[in-house]
Amino acid sequence: MTIFDKIINGDIPSYKVYENQDVLAFLDISQVTPGHTLVVPKKHVDDIFGYDTDTAQKVLLQLPIIARAIKASNSDITGINIQSNNGPSAGQSVLYSHWHLIPRFDNDGLTGTLAPTIDNSAEFSPERYQKIADAIKAQFGKE
Ligand code: AMP
């Protein structure tokens, strides 16, 4: 059981910003920027790889709605990064799927997220891009 299961069960407190039958949004304790919010499905999902279609629809549908509410909450917010870390190799520290909504402010001094601050394009030929794209494309409909 993760700390987010406990928050959803009401066993530990959180700063809730939105809730419906399927989704909970609450402030990330770390507040990378003021308003930093986490959106989670109420049904336990470990990570992006574990979503059924119904749960994915319910959670993803709320992201723009909650993003708009966050933006409207503070006139200094000029952007929002949405980030989900999936798997320890990707920096997931709480093994319960969550979507970070991180408000951004003009000149907030953050260097941004992984994309687009890192540019490895010099290492990729058109053939290499195509090979990667084809390998991904070939996976659809396999399940
Ligand atoms: P990640 O590294 O993507 O798994 O992010 C986990 C996030 O959970 C971190 O940003 C933490 O600050 C946040 N977090 C951990 N415990 C709590 C908590 N009790 N309430 C709110 N946020 C939490």
CSV table of C-alpha atoms and ligand atoms in Angstrom, one decimal:
chain,number,residue,atom,x,y,z
A,1,MET,CA,0.0,0.0,0.0
A,2,THR,CA,1.4,3.4,-1.0
A,3,ILE,CA,1.0,6.8,0.6
A,4,PHE,CA,-1.5,7.8,-2.1
A,5,ASP,CA,-3.7,4.7,-1.2
A,6,LYS,CA,-3.8,6.0,2.3
A,7,ILE,CA,-4.7,9.5,1.1
A,8,ILE,CA,-7.6,8.1,-0.9
A,9,ASN,CA,-8.7,6.0,2.0
A,10,GLY,CA,-8.7,9.1,4.2
A,11,ASP,CA,-6.1,7.5,6.5
A,12,ILE,CA,-3.7,10.4,6.1
A,13,PRO,CA,-4.6,14.0,5.3
A,14,SER,CA,-4.1,15.9,2.0
A,15,TYR,CA,-4.8,19.3,0.6
A,16,LYS,CA,-7.6,18.3,-1.8
A,17,VAL,CA,-8.3,20.6,-4.7
A,18,TYR,CA,-10.8,18.5,-6.6
A,19,GLU,CA,-12.7,15.2,-6.2
A,20,ASN,CA,-15.2,13.2,-8.1
A,21,GLN,CA,-16.2,9.5,-8.0
A,22,ASP,CA,-13.1,8.4,-9.9
A,23,VAL,CA,-10.4,11.1,-9.5
A,24,LEU,CA,-8.7,12.9,-6.7
A,25,ALA,CA,-6.5,16.0,-7.1
A,26,PHE,CA,-4.5,17.3,-4.2
A,27,LEU,CA,-1.5,19.5,-3.6
A,28,ASP,CA,1.9,17.9,-3.9
A,29,ILE,CA,3.6,18.4,-0.6
A,30,SER,CA,6.8,19.5,-2.4
A,31,GLN,CA,5.2,22.4,-4.3
A,32,VAL,CA,7.8,22.6,-7.0
A,33,THR,CA,6.0,25.8,-7.7
A,34,PRO,CA,3.0,27.2,-5.8
A,35,GLY,CA,-0.1,25.3,-6.9
A,36,HIS,CA,1.8,22.1,-7.8
A,37,THR,CA,-1.0,19.5,-7.9
A,38,LEU,CA,-1.2,15.7,-8.2
A,39,VAL,CA,-4.1,14.0,-10.0
A,40,VAL,CA,-4.7,10.4,-9.3
A,41,PRO,CA,-7.3,7.7,-10.1
A,42,LYS,CA,-9.2,6.6,-7.0
A,43,LYS,CA,-8.9,3.0,-8.3
A,44,HIS,CA,-5.3,1.9,-7.6
A,45,VAL,CA,-3.2,1.9,-10.8
A,46,ASP,CA,0.6,1.4,-10.4
A,47,ASP,CA,1.7,3.4,-13.4
A,48,ILE,CA,0.8,4.3,-17.0
A,49,PHE,CA,1.2,0.7,-18.1
A,50,GLY,CA,-1.6,-0.4,-15.8
A,51,TYR,CA,-4.5,1.7,-16.9
A,52,ASP,CA,-7.7,0.1,-18.3
A,53,THR,CA,-9.4,2.3,-20.9
A,54,ASP,CA,-12.2,3.4,-18.6
A,55,THR,CA,-9.9,4.6,-15.8
A,56,ALA,CA,-7.6,6.3,-18.3
A,57,GLN,CA,-10.5,8.2,-19.8
A,58,LYS,CA,-11.8,9.3,-16.5
A,59,VAL,CA,-8.4,10.6,-15.3
A,60,LEU,CA,-7.2,12.2,-18.5
A,61,LEU,CA,-10.5,13.9,-19.0
A,62,GLN,CA,-10.0,15.8,-15.8
A,63,LEU,CA,-6.5,17.1,-16.6
A,64,PRO,CA,-7.5,20.1,-18.7
A,65,ILE,CA,-10.3,20.9,-16.3
A,66,ILE,CA,-8.0,20.9,-13.3
A,67,ALA,CA,-5.3,22.7,-15.2
A,68,ARG,CA,-7.7,25.5,-16.0
A,69,ALA,CA,-8.8,25.7,-12.4
A,70,ILE,CA,-5.2,26.0,-11.3
A,71,LYS,CA,-4.4,28.6,-13.9
A,72,ALA,CA,-7.5,30.6,-12.9
A,73,SER,CA,-6.5,30.4,-9.3
A,74,ASN,CA,-3.5,32.7,-9.7
A,75,SER,CA,-3.2,35.4,-12.4
A,76,ASP,CA,0.6,35.1,-12.2
A,77,ILE,CA,0.4,31.5,-13.6
A,78,THR,CA,1.3,31.7,-17.3
A,79,GLY,CA,1.8,28.0,-18.1
A,80,ILE,CA,1.6,24.5,-16.6
A,81,ASN,CA,3.8,21.5,-17.1
A,82,ILE,CA,2.0,18.1,-16.9
A,83,GLN,CA,4.4,15.3,-16.0
A,84,SER,CA,3.9,11.7,-15.0
A,85,ASN,CA,6.9,9.6,-14.0
A,86,ASN,CA,6.4,5.9,-14.7
A,87,GLY,CA,8.8,3.4,-13.2
A,88,PRO,CA,11.7,4.0,-10.9
A,89,SER,CA,14.0,4.5,-13.9
A,90,ALA,CA,11.8,7.4,-14.8
A,91,GLY,CA,11.9,8.9,-11.4
A,92,GLN,CA,8.7,7.5,-10.0
A,93,SER,CA,9.0,7.4,-6.2
A,94,VAL,CA,5.4,6.7,-5.3
A,95,LEU,CA,4.2,3.6,-7.0
A,96,TYR,CA,0.7,4.8,-7.5
A,97,SER,CA,0.0,6.5,-10.9
A,98,HIS,CA,-0.1,10.3,-10.6
A,99,TRP,CA,0.0,13.3,-12.9
A,100,HIS,CA,2.0,16.3,-11.8
A,101,LEU,CA,0.4,19.6,-12.8
A,102,ILE,CA,3.2,22.2,-12.2
A,103,PRO,CA,2.2,25.8,-12.6
A,104,ARG,CA,4.8,28.0,-14.4
A,105,PHE,CA,5.4,31.6,-13.9
A,106,ASP,CA,7.3,34.0,-16.2
A,107,ASN,CA,10.9,34.0,-15.1
A,108,ASP,CA,10.3,31.4,-12.4
A,109,GLY,CA,13.9,30.3,-12.8
A,110,LEU,CA,13.1,26.6,-13.3
A,111,THR,CA,15.1,25.0,-16.0
A,112,GLY,CA,12.1,23.0,-17.2
A,113,THR,CA,11.5,19.3,-17.5
A,114,LEU,CA,13.5,16.8,-19.5
A,115,ALA,CA,11.8,17.9,-22.8
A,116,PRO,CA,12.6,20.2,-24.5
A,117,THR,CA,15.7,21.1,-22.6
A,118,ILE,CA,17.7,18.2,-23.9
A,119,ASP,CA,18.4,18.0,-27.6
A,120,ASN,CA,20.0,14.8,-28.9
A,121,SER,CA,18.9,15.3,-32.5
A,122,ALA,CA,22.5,15.5,-33.6
A,123,GLU,CA,22.8,11.8,-32.8
A,124,PHE,CA,19.8,10.8,-35.0
A,125,SER,CA,19.9,10.2,-38.7
A,126,PRO,CA,16.6,10.1,-40.7
A,127,GLU,CA,17.0,6.3,-40.9
A,128,ARG,CA,17.4,6.0,-37.1
A,129,TYR,CA,14.3,8.1,-36.5
A,130,GLN,CA,12.3,6.0,-39.0
A,131,LYS,CA,13.5,2.7,-37.4
A,132,ILE,CA,12.4,3.8,-34.0
A,133,ALA,CA,9.0,5.1,-35.3
A,134,ASP,CA,8.4,1.9,-37.2
A,135,ALA,CA,9.3,-0.3,-34.1
A,136,ILE,CA,6.8,1.6,-32.0
A,137,LYS,CA,4.1,1.6,-34.8
A,138,ALA,CA,4.5,-2.2,-35.1
A,139,GLN,CA,3.3,-2.7,-31.5
A,140,PHE,CA,-0.2,-1.4,-32.0
A,141,GLY,CA,-2.9,-4.0,-32.2
A,142,LYS,CA,-0.6,-6.7,-30.9
A,143,GLU,CA,-2.3,-7.2,-27.5
B,1,AMP,P1,7.1,11.0,-8.2
B,1,AMP,O1,8.6,11.1,-8.0
B,1,AMP,O2,6.7,11.3,-9.6
B,1,AMP,O3,6.7,9.5,-7.8
B,1,AMP,O4,6.4,12.0,-7.3
B,1,AMP,C1,5.9,11.7,-6.0
B,1,AMP,C2,5.5,13.0,-5.5
B,1,AMP,O5,4.7,12.7,-4.3
B,1,AMP,C3,6.6,13.9,-5.0
B,1,AMP,O6,6.5,15.1,-5.7
B,1,AMP,C4,6.3,14.1,-3.5
B,1,AMP,O7,6.5,15.5,-3.1
B,1,AMP,C5,4.8,13.8,-3.4
B,1,AMP,N1,4.3,13.3,-2.1
B,1,AMP,C6,4.8,12.4,-1.4
B,1,AMP,N2,4.1,12.2,-0.2
B,1,AMP,C7,3.1,13.1,-0.3
B,1,AMP,C8,2.0,13.4,0.5
B,1,AMP,N3,1.8,12.8,1.7
B,1,AMP,N4,1.1,14.4,0.1
B,1,AMP,C9,1.4,15.1,-1.0
B,1,AMP,N5,2.4,14.8,-1.9
B,1,AMP,C10,3.2,13.8,-1.5
